[in-house]
mmCIF file of C-alpha atoms and ligand atoms in Angstrom:
data_model
loop_
_atom_site.group_PDB
_atom_site.id
_atom_site.type_symbol
_atom_site.label_atom_id
_atom_site.label_comp_id
_atom_site.label_asym_id
_atom_site.label_seq_id
_atom_site.Cartn_x
_atom_site.Cartn_y
_atom_site.Cartn_z
ATOM 1 C CA MET G 1203 156.093 -110.426 -90.290
ATOM 2 C CA SER G 1204 155.831 -107.613 -87.815
ATOM 3 C CA LEU G 1205 156.358 -103.890 -87.598
ATOM 4 C CA LEU G 1206 158.457 -102.694 -84.696
ATOM 5 C CA VAL G 1207 157.787 -99.247 -83.249
ATOM 6 C CA MET G 1208 160.981 -98.030 -81.610
ATOM 7 C CA MET G 1209 160.666 -94.471 -80.311
ATOM 8 C CA PRO G 1210 161.731 -94.413 -76.656
ATOM 9 C CA THR G 1211 161.626 -90.607 -76.342
ATOM 10 C CA ARG G 1212 158.065 -90.252 -77.675
ATOM 11 C CA ASP G 1213 154.654 -91.543 -76.747
ATOM 12 C CA PRO G 1214 153.904 -94.230 -79.355
ATOM 13 C CA GLY G 1215 150.182 -94.157 -78.468
ATOM 14 C CA PRO G 1216 148.889 -91.979 -81.350
ATOM 15 C CA VAL G 1217 150.847 -93.974 -83.970
ATOM 16 C CA LEU G 1218 149.678 -97.287 -82.497
ATOM 17 C CA GLY G 1219 146.077 -96.052 -82.588
ATOM 18 C CA ALA G 1220 146.450 -95.047 -86.239
ATOM 19 C CA LEU G 1221 148.130 -98.372 -87.121
ATOM 20 C CA SER G 1222 145.324 -100.383 -85.555
ATOM 21 C CA ARG G 1223 142.751 -98.386 -87.554
ATOM 22 C CA LEU G 1224 144.654 -98.575 -90.839
ATOM 23 C CA ALA G 1225 145.919 -102.173 -90.645
ATOM 24 C CA PRO G 1226 144.203 -104.091 -87.837
ATOM 25 C CA GLU G 1227 145.713 -107.365 -89.062
ATOM 26 C CA LEU G 1228 149.329 -106.110 -88.860
ATOM 27 C CA ALA G 1229 151.397 -107.491 -85.960
ATOM 28 C CA VAL G 1230 152.946 -104.500 -84.195
ATOM 29 C CA ALA G 1231 155.527 -104.687 -81.410
ATOM 30 C CA VAL G 1232 156.641 -101.748 -79.315
ATOM 31 C CA TRP G 1233 160.276 -101.764 -78.275
ATOM 32 C CA PRO G 1234 161.542 -103.036 -75.833
ATOM 33 C CA GLU G 1235 158.692 -105.628 -75.623
ATOM 34 C CA VAL G 1236 159.428 -107.681 -78.750
ATOM 35 C CA PRO G 1237 158.055 -111.231 -78.430
ATOM 36 C CA ASP G 1238 159.458 -112.401 -81.794
ATOM 37 C CA PRO G 1239 162.625 -110.479 -82.788
ATOM 38 C CA GLY G 1240 163.111 -112.873 -85.734
ATOM 39 C CA GLY G 1241 159.810 -111.754 -87.263
ATOM 40 C CA VAL G 1242 160.611 -108.019 -87.386
ATOM 41 C CA GLU G 1243 161.140 -106.795 -90.949
ATOM 42 C CA VAL G 1244 160.323 -103.077 -90.614
ATOM 43 C CA ALA G 1245 161.233 -100.767 -87.722
ATOM 44 C CA LEU G 1246 159.693 -97.302 -87.330
ATOM 45 C CA CYS G 1247 162.328 -95.383 -85.394
ATOM 46 C CA TRP G 1248 162.948 -92.114 -83.606
ATOM 47 C CA GLN G 1249 166.062 -91.790 -81.473
ATOM 48 C CA HIS G 1250 166.418 -95.519 -81.047
ATOM 49 C CA PRO G 1251 169.226 -96.784 -78.800
ATOM 50 C CA HIS G 1252 172.317 -97.346 -80.902
ATOM 51 C CA GLY G 1253 173.072 -101.008 -81.476
ATOM 52 C CA ALA G 1254 169.520 -102.159 -80.794
ATOM 53 C CA LEU G 1255 168.611 -102.677 -84.471
ATOM 54 C CA ALA G 1256 171.280 -105.366 -84.737
ATOM 55 C CA GLY G 1257 169.010 -107.617 -82.659
ATOM 56 C CA PHE G 1258 166.547 -108.220 -85.533
ATOM 57 C CA PRO G 1259 168.080 -110.684 -88.007
ATOM 58 C CA ARG G 1260 165.381 -110.238 -90.708
ATOM 59 C CA LEU G 1261 165.140 -106.448 -90.514
ATOM 60 C CA GLU G 1262 164.864 -104.987 -94.020
ATOM 61 C CA VAL G 1263 163.827 -101.361 -93.504
ATOM 62 C CA ALA G 1264 164.509 -98.825 -90.767
ATOM 63 C CA MET G 1265 162.046 -95.982 -91.368
ATOM 64 C CA SER G 1266 162.481 -92.609 -89.699
ATOM 65 C CA PHE G 1267 159.471 -91.214 -87.847
ATOM 66 C CA GLY G 1268 160.587 -87.820 -89.185
ATOM 67 C CA ALA G 1269 162.071 -86.335 -92.353
ATOM 68 C CA GLY G 1270 165.584 -86.401 -90.925
ATOM 69 C CA VAL G 1271 167.537 -89.666 -90.811
ATOM 70 C CA GLU G 1272 170.770 -88.621 -89.086
ATOM 71 C CA HIS G 1273 169.565 -90.341 -85.886
ATOM 72 C CA LEU G 1274 169.519 -93.665 -87.784
ATOM 73 C CA LEU G 1275 172.674 -93.169 -89.814
ATOM 74 C CA ALA G 1276 174.683 -92.168 -86.731
ATOM 75 C CA ASP G 1277 174.182 -95.679 -85.312
ATOM 76 C CA PRO G 1278 177.394 -97.664 -85.889
ATOM 77 C CA GLY G 1279 175.364 -100.836 -85.210
ATOM 78 C CA LEU G 1280 172.904 -100.231 -88.059
ATOM 79 C CA PRO G 1281 173.170 -103.449 -90.097
ATOM 80 C CA ALA G 1282 174.741 -102.869 -93.515
ATOM 81 C CA GLY G 1283 171.967 -104.436 -95.584
ATOM 82 C CA VAL G 1284 169.105 -102.490 -93.991
ATOM 83 C CA THR G 1285 167.408 -99.875 -96.193
ATOM 84 C CA VAL G 1286 166.860 -96.540 -94.442
ATOM 85 C CA SER G 1287 163.778 -94.539 -95.378
ATOM 86 C CA ARG G 1288 162.257 -91.314 -94.136
ATOM 87 C CA PHE G 1289 158.864 -89.759 -93.585
ATOM 88 C CA VAL G 1290 157.685 -87.480 -96.394
ATOM 89 C CA ASP G 1291 154.327 -85.789 -96.163
ATOM 90 C CA GLU G 1292 152.664 -82.751 -97.744
ATOM 91 C CA ARG G 1293 151.400 -81.561 -94.371
ATOM 92 C CA LEU G 1294 154.917 -81.675 -92.911
ATOM 93 C CA VAL G 1295 156.105 -79.635 -95.899
ATOM 94 C CA ALA G 1296 153.327 -77.026 -95.611
ATOM 95 C CA ASP G 1297 153.692 -76.650 -91.835
ATOM 96 C CA MET G 1298 157.421 -76.058 -92.180
ATOM 97 C CA ALA G 1299 156.906 -73.419 -94.868
ATOM 98 C CA GLU G 1300 154.411 -71.671 -92.578
ATOM 99 C CA TYR G 1301 156.851 -71.673 -89.632
ATOM 100 C CA VAL G 1302 159.683 -70.282 -91.735
ATOM 101 C CA LEU G 1303 157.478 -67.546 -93.182
ATOM 102 C CA ALA G 1304 156.228 -66.646 -89.694
ATOM 103 C CA ALA G 1305 159.795 -66.455 -88.343
ATOM 104 C CA VAL G 1306 161.012 -64.247 -91.191
ATOM 105 C CA LEU G 1307 158.017 -61.903 -91.068
ATOM 106 C CA ALA G 1308 158.149 -61.627 -87.259
ATOM 107 C CA TRP G 1309 161.793 -60.543 -87.562
ATOM 108 C CA ARG G 1310 161.111 -58.139 -90.419
ATOM 109 C CA ARG G 1311 158.275 -56.420 -88.572
ATOM 110 C CA GLY G 1312 160.114 -56.366 -85.227
ATOM 111 C CA TRP G 1313 157.425 -58.372 -83.392
ATOM 112 C CA ALA G 1314 159.740 -59.275 -80.472
ATOM 113 C CA LEU G 1315 160.918 -55.666 -80.092
ATOM 114 C CA HIS G 1316 157.324 -54.446 -79.958
ATOM 115 C CA ARG G 1317 156.511 -57.136 -77.397
ATOM 116 C CA ASP G 1318 159.485 -56.008 -75.257
ATOM 117 C CA ALA G 1319 158.334 -52.392 -75.571
ATOM 118 C CA GLN G 1320 154.833 -53.421 -74.517
ATOM 119 C CA HIS G 1321 156.244 -55.026 -71.342
ATOM 120 C CA GLU G 1322 157.849 -51.654 -70.578
ATOM 121 C CA ARG G 1323 154.636 -49.751 -71.573
ATOM 122 C CA ALA G 1324 156.883 -47.881 -74.006
ATOM 123 C CA TRP G 1325 155.587 -46.404 -77.286
ATOM 124 C CA ARG G 1326 158.505 -47.139 -79.639
ATOM 125 C CA PRO G 1327 157.639 -46.886 -83.332
ATOM 126 C CA ARG G 1328 160.243 -48.552 -85.501
ATOM 127 C CA ALA G 1329 160.780 -48.428 -89.242
ATOM 128 C CA TYR G 1330 160.843 -51.792 -90.970
ATOM 129 C CA PRO G 1331 162.754 -52.759 -94.095
ATOM 130 C CA ARG G 1332 160.688 -52.867 -97.288
ATOM 131 C CA SER G 1333 162.771 -55.494 -98.977
ATOM 132 C CA ASN G 1334 164.786 -58.348 -97.597
ATOM 133 C CA SER G 1335 166.879 -61.050 -99.124
ATOM 134 C CA VAL G 1336 166.454 -64.504 -97.614
ATOM 135 C CA LEU G 1337 168.945 -67.269 -98.310
ATOM 136 C CA VAL G 1338 167.454 -70.734 -97.844
ATOM 137 C CA LEU G 1339 170.066 -73.450 -97.281
ATOM 138 C CA GLY G 1340 168.665 -76.723 -98.651
ATOM 139 C CA LEU G 1341 166.136 -77.003 -101.447
ATOM 140 C CA GLY G 1342 164.748 -80.441 -100.644
ATOM 141 C CA ARG G 1343 161.136 -81.331 -99.933
ATOM 142 C CA LEU G 1344 160.937 -78.819 -97.097
ATOM 143 C CA GLY G 1345 163.402 -76.169 -98.246
ATOM 144 C CA ALA G 1346 161.966 -75.791 -101.747
ATOM 145 C CA ALA G 1347 158.431 -75.303 -100.408
ATOM 146 C CA ALA G 1348 159.610 -72.769 -97.834
ATOM 147 C CA ALA G 1349 161.571 -70.863 -100.485
ATOM 148 C CA LEU G 1350 158.500 -70.711 -102.737
ATOM 149 C CA ARG G 1351 156.313 -69.593 -99.846
ATOM 150 C CA LEU G 1352 158.735 -66.788 -98.934
ATOM 151 C CA ALA G 1353 158.926 -65.683 -102.571
ATOM 152 C CA ALA G 1354 155.127 -65.725 -102.846
ATOM 153 C CA ASN G 1355 155.064 -63.311 -99.895
ATOM 154 C CA GLY G 1356 157.257 -60.798 -101.654
ATOM 155 C CA LEU G 1357 160.650 -61.690 -100.225
ATOM 156 C CA ASP G 1358 163.702 -61.763 -102.420
ATOM 157 C CA VAL G 1359 164.725 -65.423 -102.113
ATOM 158 C CA VAL G 1360 167.927 -67.251 -102.974
ATOM 159 C CA GLY G 1361 168.023 -71.028 -102.529
ATOM 160 C CA TRP G 1362 171.198 -73.064 -102.062
ATOM 161 C CA SER G 1363 171.625 -76.770 -102.671
ATOM 162 C CA ARG G 1364 174.356 -79.292 -103.488
ATOM 163 C CA THR G 1365 173.210 -79.867 -107.074
ATOM 164 C CA PRO G 1366 171.521 -77.410 -109.494
ATOM 165 C CA HIS G 1367 167.805 -76.676 -109.010
ATOM 166 C CA ALA G 1368 165.256 -74.412 -110.716
ATOM 167 C CA LEU G 1369 162.325 -72.902 -108.818
ATOM 168 C CA PRO G 1370 160.021 -70.159 -110.115
ATOM 169 C CA GLY G 1371 160.694 -66.828 -108.423
ATOM 170 C CA VAL G 1372 163.726 -68.152 -106.514
ATOM 171 C CA ARG G 1373 167.323 -67.558 -107.553
ATOM 172 C CA CYS G 1374 168.916 -70.970 -107.212
ATOM 173 C CA VAL G 1375 172.630 -71.431 -106.584
ATOM 174 C CA HIS G 1376 174.600 -74.514 -105.662
ATOM 175 C CA GLY G 1377 177.915 -75.736 -104.348
ATOM 176 C CA ALA G 1378 180.594 -73.830 -102.464
ATOM 177 C CA GLU G 1379 180.804 -71.109 -105.116
ATOM 178 C CA GLY G 1380 177.051 -70.547 -105.050
ATOM 179 C CA LEU G 1381 177.147 -70.091 -101.283
ATOM 180 C CA ASP G 1382 180.094 -67.704 -101.497
ATOM 181 C CA ALA G 1383 178.212 -65.605 -104.020
ATOM 182 C CA ALA G 1384 174.909 -65.573 -102.100
ATOM 183 C CA LEU G 1385 176.023 -64.911 -98.534
ATOM 184 C CA PRO G 1386 177.077 -61.237 -98.816
ATOM 185 C CA GLY G 1387 173.579 -60.256 -99.959
ATOM 186 C CA ALA G 1388 171.678 -62.284 -97.339
ATOM 187 C CA ASP G 1389 169.733 -60.445 -94.628
ATOM 188 C CA VAL G 1390 168.317 -63.738 -93.387
ATOM 189 C CA VAL G 1391 169.720 -67.262 -93.568
ATOM 190 C CA VAL G 1392 167.282 -70.141 -93.090
ATOM 191 C CA CYS G 1393 168.896 -73.533 -92.506
ATOM 192 C CA MET G 1394 166.829 -76.430 -93.856
ATOM 193 C CA LEU G 1395 169.679 -78.815 -94.520
ATOM 194 C CA PRO G 1396 169.890 -82.431 -93.448
ATOM 195 C CA LEU G 1397 172.607 -83.113 -90.879
ATOM 196 C CA THR G 1398 175.497 -84.843 -92.654
ATOM 197 C CA ALA G 1399 179.274 -84.863 -92.386
ATOM 198 C CA ALA G 1400 179.306 -82.038 -94.953
ATOM 199 C CA THR G 1401 176.735 -79.812 -93.223
ATOM 200 C CA ALA G 1402 177.555 -80.245 -89.506
ATOM 201 C CA GLY G 1403 178.727 -76.935 -88.033
ATOM 202 C CA ILE G 1404 177.946 -74.998 -91.226
ATOM 203 C CA LEU G 1405 176.336 -72.141 -89.262
ATOM 204 C CA ASP G 1406 179.599 -70.909 -87.852
ATOM 205 C CA ARG G 1407 181.469 -67.669 -87.343
ATOM 206 C CA ASP G 1408 182.646 -67.671 -90.962
ATOM 207 C CA LEU G 1409 179.157 -68.065 -92.472
ATOM 208 C CA LEU G 1410 177.505 -65.634 -90.047
ATOM 209 C CA GLY G 1411 180.285 -63.137 -90.684
ATOM 210 C CA ARG G 1412 179.692 -63.206 -94.430
ATOM 211 C CA MET G 1413 175.987 -62.290 -94.209
ATOM 212 C CA ARG G 1414 174.852 -58.686 -94.444
ATOM 213 C CA PRO G 1415 175.647 -57.049 -91.083
ATOM 214 C CA GLY G 1416 172.686 -56.943 -88.716
ATOM 215 C CA GLY G 1417 171.025 -60.001 -90.259
ATOM 216 C CA TYR G 1418 168.929 -62.817 -88.848
ATOM 217 C CA LEU G 1419 169.315 -66.593 -88.600
ATOM 218 C CA VAL G 1420 166.551 -69.195 -88.647
ATOM 219 C CA ASN G 1421 167.643 -72.768 -87.866
ATOM 220 C CA VAL G 1422 165.065 -75.495 -88.371
ATOM 221 C CA GLY G 1423 167.526 -78.140 -89.625
ATOM 222 C CA ARG G 1424 169.377 -79.679 -86.711
ATOM 223 C CA GLY G 1425 171.089 -78.257 -83.643
ATOM 224 C CA ALA G 1426 174.456 -79.591 -84.786
ATOM 225 C CA HIS G 1427 174.348 -77.317 -87.841
ATOM 226 C CA LEU G 1428 174.983 -74.388 -85.511
ATOM 227 C CA VAL G 1429 178.164 -73.586 -83.637
ATOM 228 C CA GLU G 1430 176.399 -72.159 -80.598
ATOM 229 C CA LYS G 1431 179.273 -70.105 -79.235
ATOM 230 C CA ASP G 1432 179.731 -68.484 -82.664
ATOM 231 C CA LEU G 1433 176.085 -67.394 -82.658
ATOM 232 C CA LEU G 1434 176.442 -65.838 -79.203
ATOM 233 C CA ALA G 1435 179.631 -64.066 -80.324
ATOM 234 C CA ALA G 1436 177.926 -62.795 -83.503
ATOM 235 C CA LEU G 1437 175.073 -61.378 -81.419
ATOM 236 C CA GLY G 1438 177.546 -59.871 -78.941
ATOM 237 C CA SER G 1439 179.388 -58.014 -81.698
ATOM 238 C CA GLU G 1440 176.093 -57.038 -83.396
ATOM 239 C CA MET G 1441 177.212 -58.851 -86.521
ATOM 240 C CA LEU G 1442 173.783 -60.506 -86.263
ATOM 241 C CA ALA G 1443 170.561 -58.927 -84.974
ATOM 242 C CA GLY G 1444 168.884 -62.112 -83.799
ATOM 243 C CA ALA G 1445 167.955 -65.719 -84.399
ATOM 244 C CA CYS G 1446 164.991 -68.030 -84.315
ATOM 245 C CA LEU G 1447 166.015 -71.544 -83.302
ATOM 246 C CA ASP G 1448 163.817 -74.627 -83.307
ATOM 247 C CA VAL G 1449 166.515 -77.290 -82.988
ATOM 248 C CA PHE G 1450 169.397 -77.614 -80.543
ATOM 249 C CA ALA G 1451 172.532 -79.654 -79.976
ATOM 250 C CA GLU G 1452 170.896 -80.917 -76.780
ATOM 251 C CA GLU G 1453 167.117 -81.353 -76.647
ATOM 252 C CA PRO G 1454 165.303 -80.467 -74.502
ATOM 253 C CA LEU G 1455 167.415 -77.323 -74.284
ATOM 254 C CA PRO G 1456 168.971 -77.445 -70.762
ATOM 255 C CA ARG G 1457 167.449 -74.936 -68.340
ATOM 256 C CA GLU G 1458 170.811 -73.268 -67.733
ATOM 257 C CA HIS G 1459 171.515 -72.753 -71.457
ATOM 258 C CA PRO G 1460 172.339 -69.110 -72.373
ATOM 259 C CA PHE G 1461 169.894 -69.136 -75.332
ATOM 260 C CA TRP G 1462 166.922 -69.054 -72.956
ATOM 261 C CA GLY G 1463 167.904 -65.699 -71.513
ATOM 262 C CA GLU G 1464 169.041 -63.997 -74.731
ATOM 263 C CA PRO G 1465 166.240 -61.623 -75.808
ATOM 264 C CA ARG G 1466 167.445 -61.592 -79.416
ATOM 265 C CA ILE G 1467 166.948 -65.350 -79.698
ATOM 266 C CA THR G 1468 163.519 -66.892 -80.132
ATOM 267 C CA VAL G 1469 163.511 -70.482 -78.876
ATOM 268 C CA THR G 1470 160.844 -72.939 -79.992
ATOM 269 C CA PRO G 1471 160.891 -76.574 -78.779
ATOM 270 C CA HIS G 1472 161.418 -78.489 -82.048
ATOM 271 C CA VAL G 1473 157.917 -77.822 -83.300
ATOM 272 C CA ALA G 1474 158.542 -76.167 -86.676
ATOM 273 C CA SER G 1475 156.771 -79.074 -88.326
ATOM 274 C CA LEU G 1476 155.345 -82.009 -86.428
ATOM 275 C CA THR G 1477 154.890 -85.517 -87.805
ATOM 276 C CA ASP G 1478 151.225 -86.392 -88.141
ATOM 277 C CA PRO G 1479 150.735 -89.851 -86.500
ATOM 278 C CA GLU G 1480 148.079 -90.878 -89.037
ATOM 279 C CA ALA G 1481 150.307 -89.999 -91.998
ATOM 280 C CA VAL G 1482 153.404 -91.700 -90.575
ATOM 281 C CA ALA G 1483 151.342 -94.812 -89.806
ATOM 282 C CA ARG G 1484 150.105 -94.795 -93.424
ATOM 283 C CA GLN G 1485 153.676 -94.698 -94.699
ATOM 284 C CA ALA G 1486 154.728 -97.452 -92.257
ATOM 285 C CA VAL G 1487 151.905 -99.681 -93.558
ATOM 286 C CA ALA G 1488 152.986 -98.916 -97.145
ATOM 287 C CA THR G 1489 156.559 -99.800 -96.153
ATOM 288 C CA VAL G 1490 155.467 -103.206 -94.838
ATOM 289 C CA ALA G 1491 153.543 -103.787 -98.096
ATOM 290 C CA SER G 1492 156.618 -102.878 -100.155
ATOM 291 C CA VAL G 1493 158.782 -105.336 -98.208
ATOM 292 C CA ARG G 1494 156.180 -108.067 -98.724
ATOM 293 C CA ALA G 1495 156.184 -107.290 -102.458
ATOM 294 C CA GLY G 1496 159.980 -107.346 -102.596
ATOM 295 C CA GLN G 1497 160.104 -103.658 -103.556
ATOM 296 C CA LEU G 1498 161.954 -100.619 -102.257
ATOM 297 C CA PRO G 1499 160.057 -98.770 -99.500
ATOM 298 C CA PRO G 1500 158.647 -95.254 -100.064
ATOM 299 C CA ASN G 1501 161.246 -92.480 -99.652
ATOM 300 C CA PRO G 1502 164.468 -94.459 -99.309
ATOM 301 C CA VAL G 1503 167.595 -92.447 -98.525
ATOM 302 C CA ASP G 1504 171.126 -92.814 -99.771
ATOM 303 C CA ARG G 1505 173.062 -94.094 -96.766
ATOM 304 C CA GLU G 1506 176.398 -93.004 -98.242
ATOM 305 C CA ARG G 1507 175.233 -89.460 -99.030
ATOM 306 C CA GLY G 1508 173.538 -89.161 -95.640
ATOM 307 C CA TYR G 1509 170.102 -87.920 -96.777
HETATM 308 P P1 LIG Z 2803 165.760 -83.337 -98.340
HETATM 309 O O1 LIG Z 2803 166.623 -84.539 -98.215
HETATM 310 O O2 LIG Z 2803 164.523 -83.421 -99.182
HETATM 311 O O3 LIG Z 2803 166.614 -82.116 -98.920
HETATM 312 C C1 LIG Z 2803 167.884 -81.801 -98.484
HETATM 313 C C2 LIG Z 2803 168.382 -80.585 -99.235
HETATM 314 O O4 LIG Z 2803 169.630 -80.195 -98.688
HETATM 315 C C3 LIG Z 2803 168.609 -80.853 -100.718
HETATM 316 O O5 LIG Z 2803 168.226 -79.753 -101.491
HETATM 317 C C4 LIG Z 2803 170.124 -81.047 -100.811
HETATM 318 O O6 LIG Z 2803 170.703 -80.680 -102.058
HETATM 319 C C5 LIG Z 2803 170.574 -80.069 -99.741
HETATM 320 N N1 LIG Z 2803 171.918 -80.444 -99.272
HETATM 321 C C6 LIG Z 2803 172.314 -81.566 -98.632
HETATM 322 N N2 LIG Z 2803 173.634 -81.546 -98.404
HETATM 323 C C7 LIG Z 2803 174.092 -80.382 -98.917
HETATM 324 C C8 LIG Z 2803 175.365 -79.786 -99.012
HETATM 325 N N3 LIG Z 2803 176.468 -80.395 -98.538
HETATM 326 N N4 LIG Z 2803 175.465 -78.584 -99.622
HETATM 327 C C9 LIG Z 2803 174.379 -77.965 -100.116
HETATM 328 N N5 LIG Z 2803 173.115 -78.479 -100.068
HETATM 329 C C10 LIG Z 2803 172.998 -79.680 -99.472
HETATM 330 O O7 LIG Z 2803 165.402 -82.901 -96.854
HETATM 331 P P2 LIG Z 2803 164.047 -82.201 -96.321
HETATM 332 O O8 LIG Z 2803 163.861 -80.937 -97.057
HETATM 333 O O9 LIG Z 2803 162.933 -83.167 -96.313
HETATM 334 O O10 LIG Z 2803 164.437 -81.943 -94.781
HETATM 335 C C11 LIG Z 2803 165.554 -81.160 -94.423
HETATM 336 C C12 LIG Z 2803 165.811 -81.295 -92.927
HETATM 337 O O11 LIG Z 2803 164.844 -80.577 -92.180
HETATM 338 C C13 LIG Z 2803 165.708 -82.698 -92.328
HETATM 339 O O12 LIG Z 2803 166.844 -83.474 -92.620
HETATM 340 C C14 LIG Z 2803 165.584 -82.389 -90.850
HETATM 341 O O13 LIG Z 2803 166.863 -82.282 -90.276
HETATM 342 C C15 LIG Z 2803 164.901 -81.038 -90.820
HETATM 343 N N6 LIG Z 2803 163.538 -81.098 -90.281
HETATM 344 C C16 LIG Z 2803 163.243 -80.341 -89.176
HETATM 345 C C17 LIG Z 2803 161.972 -80.339 -88.646
HETATM 346 C C18 LIG Z 2803 161.622 -79.468 -87.496
HETATM 347 O O14 LIG Z 2803 160.495 -79.541 -87.005
HETATM 348 N N7 LIG Z 2803 162.525 -78.625 -87.052
HETATM 349 C C19 LIG Z 2803 160.895 -81.156 -89.225
HETATM 350 C C20 LIG Z 2803 161.310 -81.902 -90.381
HETATM 351 C C21 LIG Z 2803 162.584 -81.878 -90.879
HETATM 352 P P3 LIG Z 2803 170.371 -81.472 -103.415
HETATM 353 O O15 LIG Z 2803 168.909 -81.184 -103.690
HETATM 354 O O16 LIG Z 2803 171.268 -80.874 -104.404
HETATM 355 O O17 LIG Z 2803 170.625 -82.928 -103.124
HETATM 356 C C1 LIG Z 2804 161.964 -84.411 -88.553
HETATM 357 C C2 LIG Z 2804 161.861 -83.602 -87.341
HETATM 358 O O1 LIG Z 2804 163.069 -84.782 -88.960
HETATM 359 O O2 LIG Z 2804 160.767 -83.495 -86.759
HETATM 360 O O3 LIG Z 2804 160.891 -84.701 -89.134
HETATM 361 O O4 LIG Z 2804 162.863 -83.014 -86.922
#
């Protein structure tokens, strides 16, 4: 049995190094060099070419190199019987919470405005709000930790999910009615949703228009959650004061994209929380062991639900 590493847009080197340390006996192939396609039972994937997974007749698990699985589920050629799993890791969770807290605090304290003033050598004191309400969309592994971290730093936090949740210090709401009730009080919206048919395009003119005027958007979910032209329009009409975006419909963000030149948008290159190669290799090895034992892999996802 072999593990296939299929991540054409990333350097597989660090993961291969970790795999050879953790499981030197494990046969590992790196796509597209696969000497024995019939022996592949687990594939570790990131942005694999659609259709390619159909070429492995004994494939049992397609594991995402990241927490998101939309890149796997969007493949119409993903064989029906293959279990999809995702990477879950405490470090990934903590790093994301740190990024979200940094983005919210930088907005609240006007960091970018002070930086702009510094470039102009202008002394521009600015009052900052003493309380802010942050609405976190998605209370999964990452969203719940970020919501708790924001609350621990004194922010007034509301968390939104599909099903009911309870988190200490966070007002939890769910479903369409919960979102309707929470949006008018939100100074900041943080998107930490998975990309599914139900969440694509959720950050649109309607949602942005229902936040408190002059608010802020943080998107660390996926680029396709955001309707880009609606964000630019919301900034143009001062409905929104700014945004911090880590994910984009097209990555890398094209050089000619208007977001680069918009001073009210902070662009980061999909680095809110980076997969640790050692930890993902550990989960891949555990996935191989689970297949050998005839068990479900760690962190399986519901293919129908989309996350
Ligand atoms: P989880 O699957 O653990 O959690 C998803 C959350 O979203 C759940 O709380 C779920 O609700 C909620 N949700 C899903 N669909 C809906 C809906 N239709 N309405 C309301 N709530 C919904 O995901 P993670 O927290 O692990 O990760 C979230 C996403 O973060 C990933 O899918 C990925 O896209 C992104 N990500 C980005 C990174 C970056 O560096 N920018 C790094 C890692 C991940 P419920 O609990 O009720 O099911
Ligand atoms: C992930 C990501 O899904 O890095 O883990 O976006």
